[in-house]
Structure formats: structure tokens, C-alpha cells
Amino acid sequence: MMQEFDLIQRSRRLRGNPVLRELVRETRVSPSALIYPLFIREGQRVREPIPSLEGQYRYSPDTLLWELETLEKAGVTRVLLFGIPQEKDACGSSAWQENGVIQTALREAKQRFPQFFYITDVCLCEYTEHGHCGIPCGGTVDNDATLPLLAKTALSHAQAGADMVAPSDMMDGRIGFLRRELDAGGFSSLPILSYTAKYASCFYGPFREAAGSAPAFGDRRSYQMDYHNRREAVKKAGQDIAQGADLLMVKPALPYLDIVSDLAAAFPLPVLAYQVSGEYAMIQAAAKNGWIDREAAICETAVSIFRAGAGGLITYFAPELAGYMREGRIG
Ligand code: PBG
């Protein structure tokens, strides 16, 4: 029976031992492609656990410095900062204050750890009492009235030392608006990472608890993307690039690998993916129940995202992943 069978190609020849398997890997990962999100709140000596994101904390500017020291040892030196202010109001005015929570933390962190790369999230939802990403208007958000506020926020981050700004609000025209404001303020070399394809997703749930930014009314579907749409992400990326975006982001990551793949193929810009809070929480919860192998799930999801075409990954697993990479468990 087997003699009749002329098996010329045998894929298993390349799978026989680990040294060979590693040689022929198509996807290689490195800690230099990881970005770690951090939540900064006001106060001193605070390192507050976030219940919905077990293992993640809210840091005050001083304890952030301790965390940076730990991160550096883990080999993660790129961070994405989110601010949680004490005071919220209707238009999110604490987002652009010189002594705001992000601005203060950034100045201190930059001084102590200049070797880090600091990206700041530019959005108003953590700063507004209604939790929307801009100025509310008739049950939705007023696009054009929000743009100057985002631009002011981005400029204040730049002035406090941000190395890159990342607008996550999803207002139309924000990249161009930010670019002009940054250029006029003397920051023409500061790159913009656009949350280009940010979908209206249930997977942001734990983040909203962490940042206290759940919308008080309605939802974000009038400004974040509809998850039924794929080609729209390509359209949106074209618009962002025309307005001056330097990097593109897809968010969430795992349910949107088609989008990562499309953008990476269509545009010669770096494409980053954000493995968001709900993706993190799912792995944490399943692992805690013994239903999934935690380390395996962390490694497999990360590699899948890179394999789809991401050039970088924003993930709450970054320090742990960097460890697995160093130990050669993935690579
Ligand atoms: C702010 C913002 C959100 C996330 C990143 N920036 C929340 C949202 O849009 O509701 C989510 C990140 C995560 O879930 O880990 N607009």
C-alpha cells in the first residue's frame, strides 16, 4: 500500500528537532518590539492593584520610577502612559494642564530614566466626567470642537517630554490637527502613532474600570470603528497617513489579525497592535481556573500578532514576554 504512495514533499522533515525548527521559523520576536502600558494616577507612594487587570497597578509619579527600574531589568524600555486625574470635568481640562498627572509623571520619569521611550495616550475619556472621548453633543461627541482640545493635550505632553504621542480618541481629522499644533510648537520631529483602526470593542471593559473611563451615557460606536468592517481600516489608514501619521495601530489585536495583515501589506509604515485589557483578562482568567496554560497562551497570542504583520506589540504581558524571549522559549 505505502509503495504506491510517492511522498516527495514531507513537511515533517523540518519539524523533527528543536534546533531545526528554530532555524526555519518565519517569525522572530524581540523585547525591543514590546510596549508596556502603564496607568498613572495622582498622589504619592501609591501602587494600587487594578482588580479587573490582575497583576497590573495604578502608579503615582514616584512609584512609577520604581516600576521603570523593574522594567529596565526585564528589558522593556518602551512604555505607553495613561493618566487618571483627580479632577474630571465636562471638557476634560486636566488633560492639558502643565502640572497634570501625565505631564508631572513624564517630567520626573524622563529625568530619572532618559533611556526609556515614552509614548503618551492622547484622549479625553479619562479626564471627562461623562467618560466620552471628547465634547458631548446631543448624545454623541462633537468632532470639530474636540480637535483643538486633543491638540492642546498632545502639545502639553510633548512639552513635558513625550517621545511620541498616540491619539486614541477616533475623531476625524485629529492627526492633521495634532501635526500642525506640534509643528507650530517646535515639535516637528515628534512622531505620531495613530490608533488608526480602533474598533468599538467589548474587550476594553477592564481598561475602563482601570481608568474610570466608562461612558456615563451611550457608547463609543459613533466614533470608534464598526467591527463588521475591514476595508474601512485601509481607507482610514490612507487618511491618517495623508495627515501625517508616522505609525499605525490596530486595536484590539487578536480578533483583528486580518486588519493587522491588511495594513502591513498595504502601507510601508510600521504597524503596531494593541493586545487590549480584555484579551489580557481572558488569558488571566482561564489560566487561573486551570483551563489554559498561561505561558503558552501568552507566547502563542504574541507570536500570532507578529506573524500577522505587526512590527510592534503593546501588551500588559510585556515584561513577562520579554522574559520568555530572553530565555529562548519563543523567538
Ligand atoms: C482611551 C483608550 C481606551 C483604551 C486605550 N485608550 C479605552 C476606550 O477606548 O474605551 C483601551 C485599552 C485596553 O483596553 O487595554 N480612549
PDB file of N, CA and C and ligand atoms in Angstrom, residues 39 53 82 121 123-126 133 168-169 195 198 203-208 213 215 220 224 251 274-278 316, ligand 1:
ATOM      1  N   PHE A  39      -0.621  52.804  33.922  1.00  0.00           N
ATOM      2  CA  PHE A  39      -1.645  53.744  34.385  1.00  0.00           C
ATOM      3  C   PHE A  39      -1.055  54.626  35.487  1.00  0.00           C
ATOM      4  N   LEU A  53      -7.662  43.930  36.136  1.00  0.00           N
ATOM      5  CA  LEU A  53      -6.432  43.591  35.418  1.00  0.00           C
ATOM      6  C   LEU A  53      -5.420  43.056  36.419  1.00  0.00           C
ATOM      7  N   PHE A  82      -0.957  56.179  30.429  1.00  0.00           N
ATOM      8  CA  PHE A  82      -2.345  56.638  30.542  1.00  0.00           C
ATOM      9  C   PHE A  82      -2.492  57.397  31.852  1.00  0.00           C
ATOM     10  N   ASP A 121      -0.773  58.352  25.680  1.00  0.00           N
ATOM     11  CA  ASP A 121      -2.104  58.219  25.097  1.00  0.00           C
ATOM     12  C   ASP A 121      -2.748  59.603  25.118  1.00  0.00           C
ATOM     13  N   CYS A 123      -6.154  61.339  24.746  1.00  0.00           N
ATOM     14  CA  CYS A 123      -7.606  61.147  24.672  1.00  0.00           C
ATOM     15  C   CYS A 123      -8.210  61.893  25.841  1.00  0.00           C
ATOM     16  N   LEU A 124      -9.505  62.141  25.772  1.00  0.00           N
ATOM     17  CA  LEU A 124     -10.127  62.890  26.866  1.00  0.00           C
ATOM     18  C   LEU A 124     -10.969  62.013  27.783  1.00  0.00           C
ATOM     19  N   CYS A 125     -11.187  60.733  27.409  1.00  0.00           N
ATOM     20  CA  CYS A 125     -12.173  59.950  28.166  1.00  0.00           C
ATOM     21  C   CYS A 125     -11.797  59.728  29.633  1.00  0.00           C
ATOM     22  N   GLU A 126     -10.502  59.697  29.931  1.00  0.00           N
ATOM     23  CA  GLU A 126     -10.113  59.529  31.336  1.00  0.00           C
ATOM     24  C   GLU A 126     -10.287  60.846  32.111  1.00  0.00           C
ATOM     25  N   CYS A 133     -14.835  60.486  24.747  1.00  0.00           N
ATOM     26  CA  CYS A 133     -13.501  60.864  24.293  1.00  0.00           C
ATOM     27  C   CYS A 133     -13.427  62.297  23.764  1.00  0.00           C
ATOM     28  N   SER A 168      -5.984  58.360  20.698  1.00  0.00           N
ATOM     29  CA  SER A 168      -6.857  57.176  20.691  1.00  0.00           C
ATOM     30  C   SER A 168      -8.332  57.543  20.671  1.00  0.00           C
ATOM     31  N   ASP A 169      -8.628  58.804  20.403  1.00  0.00           N
ATOM     32  CA  ASP A 169      -9.997  59.316  20.519  1.00  0.00           C
ATOM     33  C   ASP A 169     -10.919  58.941  19.364  1.00  0.00           C
ATOM     34  N   TYR A 195      -3.896  55.628  16.533  1.00  0.00           N
ATOM     35  CA  TYR A 195      -4.773  54.488  16.737  1.00  0.00           C
ATOM     36  C   TYR A 195      -5.687  54.473  15.507  1.00  0.00           C
ATOM     37  N   LYS A 198      -9.127  51.558  15.406  1.00  0.00           N
ATOM     38  CA  LYS A 198      -9.561  51.257  16.764  1.00  0.00           C
ATOM     39  C   LYS A 198     -11.051  50.943  16.696  1.00  0.00           C
ATOM     40  N   PHE A 203     -13.773  44.387  24.332  1.00  0.00           N
ATOM     41  CA  PHE A 203     -12.539  43.986  25.004  1.00  0.00           C
ATOM     42  C   PHE A 203     -11.837  45.134  25.751  1.00  0.00           C
ATOM     43  N   TYR A 204     -12.434  46.330  25.733  1.00  0.00           N
ATOM     44  CA  TYR A 204     -11.857  47.430  26.519  1.00  0.00           C
ATOM     45  C   TYR A 204     -12.446  47.477  27.929  1.00  0.00           C
ATOM     46  N   GLY A 205     -13.348  46.558  28.231  1.00  0.00           N
ATOM     47  CA  GLY A 205     -14.047  46.602  29.515  1.00  0.00           C
ATOM     48  C   GLY A 205     -13.145  46.759  30.730  1.00  0.00           C
ATOM     49  N   PRO A 206     -12.142  45.886  30.894  1.00  0.00           N
ATOM     50  CA  PRO A 206     -11.292  46.001  32.079  1.00  0.00           C
ATOM     51  C   PRO A 206     -10.512  47.312  32.146  1.00  0.00           C
ATOM     52  N   PHE A 207     -10.121  47.837  30.975  1.00  0.00           N
ATOM     53  CA  PHE A 207      -9.410  49.123  30.943  1.00  0.00           C
ATOM     54  C   PHE A 207     -10.290  50.230  31.503  1.00  0.00           C
ATOM     55  N   ARG A 208     -11.549  50.205  31.112  1.00  0.00           N
ATOM     56  CA  ARG A 208     -12.439  51.290  31.545  1.00  0.00           C
ATOM     57  C   ARG A 208     -12.613  51.281  33.054  1.00  0.00           C
ATOM     58  N   SER A 213     -13.103  55.210  33.028  1.00  0.00           N
ATOM     59  CA  SER A 213     -13.456  55.969  31.827  1.00  0.00           C
ATOM     60  C   SER A 213     -14.635  55.376  31.056  1.00  0.00           C
ATOM     61  N   PRO A 215     -18.144  55.247  29.524  1.00  0.00           N
ATOM     62  CA  PRO A 215     -19.050  56.350  29.206  1.00  0.00           C
ATOM     63  C   PRO A 215     -20.288  56.325  30.103  1.00  0.00           C
ATOM     64  N   ARG A 220     -19.440  54.166  22.424  1.00  0.00           N
ATOM     65  CA  ARG A 220     -18.485  54.865  21.563  1.00  0.00           C
ATOM     66  C   ARG A 220     -18.637  54.508  20.088  1.00  0.00           C
ATOM     67  N   GLN A 224     -15.791  55.139  17.301  1.00  0.00           N
ATOM     68  CA  GLN A 224     -14.882  54.007  17.072  1.00  0.00           C
ATOM     69  C   GLN A 224     -15.423  53.148  15.931  1.00  0.00           C
ATOM     70  N   LYS A 251      -6.297  47.877  16.952  1.00  0.00           N
ATOM     71  CA  LYS A 251      -6.709  47.631  18.324  1.00  0.00           C
ATOM     72  C   LYS A 251      -8.160  47.213  18.377  1.00  0.00           C
ATOM     73  N   TYR A 274      -2.355  46.380  19.508  1.00  0.00           N
ATOM     74  CA  TYR A 274      -2.561  46.529  20.954  1.00  0.00           C
ATOM     75  C   TYR A 274      -3.395  45.348  21.453  1.00  0.00           C
ATOM     76  N   GLN A 275      -2.718  44.471  22.192  1.00  0.00           N
ATOM     77  CA  GLN A 275      -3.424  43.371  22.860  1.00  0.00           C
ATOM     78  C   GLN A 275      -4.077  43.988  24.095  1.00  0.00           C
ATOM     79  N   VAL A 276      -5.371  44.228  24.011  1.00  0.00           N
ATOM     80  CA  VAL A 276      -6.014  45.108  24.996  1.00  0.00           C
ATOM     81  C   VAL A 276      -6.389  44.376  26.283  1.00  0.00           C
ATOM     82  N   SER A 277      -6.950  45.178  27.192  1.00  0.00           N
ATOM     83  CA  SER A 277      -7.235  44.700  28.540  1.00  0.00           C
ATOM     84  C   SER A 277      -8.105  43.438  28.560  1.00  0.00           C
ATOM     85  N   GLY A 278      -9.107  43.366  27.707  1.00  0.00           N
ATOM     86  CA  GLY A 278      -9.995  42.192  27.699  1.00  0.00           C
ATOM     87  C   GLY A 278      -9.281  40.947  27.205  1.00  0.00           C
ATOM     88  N   TYR A 316       0.029  44.142  28.075  1.00  0.00           N
ATOM     89  CA  TYR A 316       0.220  44.116  29.531  1.00  0.00           C
ATOM     90  C   TYR A 316       1.122  42.954  29.932  1.00  0.00           C
TER      91      TYR A 316
HETATM   92  C1  PBG B   1      -8.842  55.661  25.557  1.00  0.00           C
HETATM   93  C2  PBG B   1      -8.359  54.272  25.412  1.00  0.00           C
HETATM   94  C3  PBG B   1      -9.020  53.062  25.679  1.00  0.00           C
HETATM   95  C4  PBG B   1      -8.071  52.053  25.529  1.00  0.00           C
HETATM   96  C5  PBG B   1      -6.897  52.662  25.134  1.00  0.00           C
HETATM   97  N1  PBG B   1      -7.104  54.026  25.044  1.00  0.00           N
HETATM   98  C6  PBG B   1     -10.396  52.812  26.143  1.00  0.00           C
HETATM   99  C7  PBG B   1     -11.539  53.044  25.258  1.00  0.00           C
HETATM  100  O1  PBG B   1     -11.426  53.478  24.112  1.00  0.00           O
HETATM  101  O2  PBG B   1     -12.628  52.821  25.762  1.00  0.00           O
HETATM  102  C8  PBG B   1      -8.291  50.597  25.780  1.00  0.00           C
HETATM  103  C9  PBG B   1      -7.084  49.826  26.135  1.00  0.00           C
HETATM  104  C10 PBG B   1      -7.355  48.497  26.726  1.00  0.00           C
HETATM  105  O3  PBG B   1      -8.497  48.009  26.773  1.00  0.00           O
HETATM  106  O4  PBG B   1      -6.381  47.877  27.175  1.00  0.00           O
HETATM  107  N2  PBG B   1      -9.701  56.118  24.611  1.00  0.00           N
END
